[in-house]
Coordinates of N, CA and C in Angstrom, one line a residue:
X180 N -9.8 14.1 -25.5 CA -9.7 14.8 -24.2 C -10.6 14.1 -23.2
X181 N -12.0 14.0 -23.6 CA -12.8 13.4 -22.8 C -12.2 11.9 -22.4
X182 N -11.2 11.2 -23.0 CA -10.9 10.0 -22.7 C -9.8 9.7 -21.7
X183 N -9.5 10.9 -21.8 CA -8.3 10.9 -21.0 C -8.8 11.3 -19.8
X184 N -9.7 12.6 -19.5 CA -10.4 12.3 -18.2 C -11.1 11.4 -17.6
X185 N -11.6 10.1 -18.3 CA -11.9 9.5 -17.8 C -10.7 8.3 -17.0
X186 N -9.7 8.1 -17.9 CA -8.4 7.9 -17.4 C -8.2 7.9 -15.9
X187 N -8.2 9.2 -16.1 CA -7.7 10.2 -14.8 C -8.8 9.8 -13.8
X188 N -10.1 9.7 -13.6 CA -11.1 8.6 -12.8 C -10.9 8.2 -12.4
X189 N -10.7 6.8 -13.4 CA -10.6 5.4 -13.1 C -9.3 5.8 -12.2
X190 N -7.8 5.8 -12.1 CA -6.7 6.0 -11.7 C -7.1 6.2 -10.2
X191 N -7.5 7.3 -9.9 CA -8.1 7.7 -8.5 C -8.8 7.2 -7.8
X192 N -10.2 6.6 -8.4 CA -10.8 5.1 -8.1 C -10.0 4.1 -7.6
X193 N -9.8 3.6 -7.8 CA -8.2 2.6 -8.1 C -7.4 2.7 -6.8
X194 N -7.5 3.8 -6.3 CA -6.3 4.1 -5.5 C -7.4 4.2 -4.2
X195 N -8.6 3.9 -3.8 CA -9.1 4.3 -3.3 C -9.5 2.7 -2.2
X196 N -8.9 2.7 -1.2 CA -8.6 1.0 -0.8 C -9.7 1.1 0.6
X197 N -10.3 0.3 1.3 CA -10.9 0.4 2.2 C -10.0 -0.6 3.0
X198 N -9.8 0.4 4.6 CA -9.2 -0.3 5.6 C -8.6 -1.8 5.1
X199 N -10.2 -2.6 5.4 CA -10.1 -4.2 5.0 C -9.2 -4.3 4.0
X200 N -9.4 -3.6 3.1 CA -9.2 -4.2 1.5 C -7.7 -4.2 1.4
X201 N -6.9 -3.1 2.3 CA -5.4 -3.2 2.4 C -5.0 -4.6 3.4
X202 N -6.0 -4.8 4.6 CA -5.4 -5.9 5.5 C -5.5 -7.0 4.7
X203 N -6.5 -7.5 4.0 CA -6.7 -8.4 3.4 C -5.6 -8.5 2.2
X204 N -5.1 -8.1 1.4 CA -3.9 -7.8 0.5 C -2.7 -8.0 1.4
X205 N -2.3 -7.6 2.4 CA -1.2 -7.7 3.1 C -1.2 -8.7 3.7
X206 N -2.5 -9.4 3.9 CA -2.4 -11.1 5.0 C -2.0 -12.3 3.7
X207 N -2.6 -11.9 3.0 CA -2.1 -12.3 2.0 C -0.9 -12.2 1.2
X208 N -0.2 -11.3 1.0 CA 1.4 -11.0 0.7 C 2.2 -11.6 1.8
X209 N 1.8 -11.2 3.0 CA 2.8 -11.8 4.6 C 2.5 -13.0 4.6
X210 N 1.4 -14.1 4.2 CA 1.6 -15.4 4.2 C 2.4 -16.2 3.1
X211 N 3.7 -15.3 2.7 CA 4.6 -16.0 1.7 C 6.0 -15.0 1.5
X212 N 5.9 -13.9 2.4 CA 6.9 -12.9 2.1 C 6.8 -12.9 3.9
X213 N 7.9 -12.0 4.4 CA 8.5 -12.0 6.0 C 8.4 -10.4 5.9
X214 N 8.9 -9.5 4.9 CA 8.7 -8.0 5.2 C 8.4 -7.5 3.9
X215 N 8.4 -6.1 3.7 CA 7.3 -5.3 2.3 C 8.0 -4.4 2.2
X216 N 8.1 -3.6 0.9 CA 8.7 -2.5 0.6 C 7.3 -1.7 0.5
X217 N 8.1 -0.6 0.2 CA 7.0 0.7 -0.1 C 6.7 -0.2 -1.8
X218 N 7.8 -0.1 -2.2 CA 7.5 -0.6 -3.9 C 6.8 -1.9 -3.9
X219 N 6.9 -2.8 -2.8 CA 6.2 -4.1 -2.8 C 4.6 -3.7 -2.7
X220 N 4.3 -2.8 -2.2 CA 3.0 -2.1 -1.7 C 2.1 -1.6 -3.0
X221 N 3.3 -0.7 -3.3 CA 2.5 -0.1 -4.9 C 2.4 -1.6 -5.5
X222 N 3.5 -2.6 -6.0 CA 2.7 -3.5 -6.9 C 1.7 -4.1 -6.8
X223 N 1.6 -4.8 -5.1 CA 0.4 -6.0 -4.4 C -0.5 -4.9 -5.0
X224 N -0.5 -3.5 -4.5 CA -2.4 -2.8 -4.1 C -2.5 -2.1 -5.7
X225 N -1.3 -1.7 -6.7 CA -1.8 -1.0 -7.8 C -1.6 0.1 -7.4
X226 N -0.8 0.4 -6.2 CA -0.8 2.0 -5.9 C 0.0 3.1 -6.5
X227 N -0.1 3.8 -6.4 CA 0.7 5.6 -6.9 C 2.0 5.4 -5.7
X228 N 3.0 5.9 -6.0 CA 3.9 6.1 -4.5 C 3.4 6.8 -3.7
X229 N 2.7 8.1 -3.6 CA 2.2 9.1 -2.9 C 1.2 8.2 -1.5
X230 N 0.2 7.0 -2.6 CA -0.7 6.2 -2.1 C -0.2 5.5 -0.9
X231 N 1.1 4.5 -1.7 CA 1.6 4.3 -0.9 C 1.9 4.0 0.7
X232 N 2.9 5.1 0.2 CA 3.2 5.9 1.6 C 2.5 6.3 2.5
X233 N 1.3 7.3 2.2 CA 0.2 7.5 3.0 C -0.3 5.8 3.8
X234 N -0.5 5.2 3.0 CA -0.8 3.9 3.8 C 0.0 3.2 4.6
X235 N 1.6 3.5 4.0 CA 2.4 2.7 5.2 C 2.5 3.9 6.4
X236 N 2.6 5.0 6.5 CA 2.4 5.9 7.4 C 1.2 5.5 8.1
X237 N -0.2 5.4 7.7 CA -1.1 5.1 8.9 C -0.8 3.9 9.3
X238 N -0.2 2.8 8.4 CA -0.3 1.2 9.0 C 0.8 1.0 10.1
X239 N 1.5 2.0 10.2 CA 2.5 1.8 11.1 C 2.4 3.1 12.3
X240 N 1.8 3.5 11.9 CA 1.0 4.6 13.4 C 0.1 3.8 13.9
X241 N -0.7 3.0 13.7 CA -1.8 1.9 14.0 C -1.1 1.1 14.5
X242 N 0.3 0.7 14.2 CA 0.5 -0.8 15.1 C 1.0 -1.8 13.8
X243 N -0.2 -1.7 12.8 CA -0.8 -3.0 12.0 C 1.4 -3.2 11.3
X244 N 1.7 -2.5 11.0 CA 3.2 -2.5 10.8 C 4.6 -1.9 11.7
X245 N 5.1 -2.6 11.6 CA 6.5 -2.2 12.7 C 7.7 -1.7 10.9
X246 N 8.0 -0.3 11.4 CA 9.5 0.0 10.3 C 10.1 -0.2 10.9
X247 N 11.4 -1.0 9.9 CA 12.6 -1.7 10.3 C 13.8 -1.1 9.0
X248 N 15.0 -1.6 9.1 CA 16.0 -1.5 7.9 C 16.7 0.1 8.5
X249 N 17.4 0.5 7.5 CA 18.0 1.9 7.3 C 16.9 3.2 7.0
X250 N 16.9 4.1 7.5 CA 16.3 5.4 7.5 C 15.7 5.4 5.8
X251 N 17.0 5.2 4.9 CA 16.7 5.7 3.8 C 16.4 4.5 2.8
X252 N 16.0 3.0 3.4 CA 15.6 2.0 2.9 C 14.5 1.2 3.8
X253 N 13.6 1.8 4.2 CA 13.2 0.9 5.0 C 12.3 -0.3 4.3
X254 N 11.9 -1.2 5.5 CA 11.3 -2.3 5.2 C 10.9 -2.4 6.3
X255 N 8.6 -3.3 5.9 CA 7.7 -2.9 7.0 C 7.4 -4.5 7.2
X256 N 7.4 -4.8 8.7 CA 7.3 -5.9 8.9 C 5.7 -6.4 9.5
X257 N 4.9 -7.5 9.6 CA 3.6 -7.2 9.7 C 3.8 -8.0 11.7
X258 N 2.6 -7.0 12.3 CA 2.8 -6.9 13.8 C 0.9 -7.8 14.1
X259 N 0.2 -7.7 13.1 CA -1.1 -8.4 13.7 C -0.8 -10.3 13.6

């Protein structure tokens, strides 16, 4: 039991990205990719979907992303 809480830690740790730490990951993905999924996001950062999302939602209230594609497919294109 005790191992498994620690599990559960680390996971949340993990998911815990500083501003930079996402631009930096994404200047790096956009210097060889043109646009990003949500799923592209979880693999580059290691993220949860929930994580995700929450990040493409501020990165694209900020500017730092423009959404593009269909409502129920989108794809985020980088604007810095």
């Amino acid at each position: 039991e005790m191992q498994r809480s620690l599990v559960g830690s680390e996971m949340c740790i993990r998911d815990r990205y500083t501003e930079e730490q996402i631009f930096s990951l994404l200047r790096q993905y956009f210097a060889t990719h043109t646009c990003l999924t949500r799923r592209d996001l979880q693999r580059v950062a290691d993220l949860r979907d929930s994580a995700a999302k929450k990040w493409l939602r501020r990165l694209t209230a900020t500017g730092v992303l423009q959404r593009d594609g269909a409502s129920n497919a989108p794809v985020y294109l980088w604007r810095e």
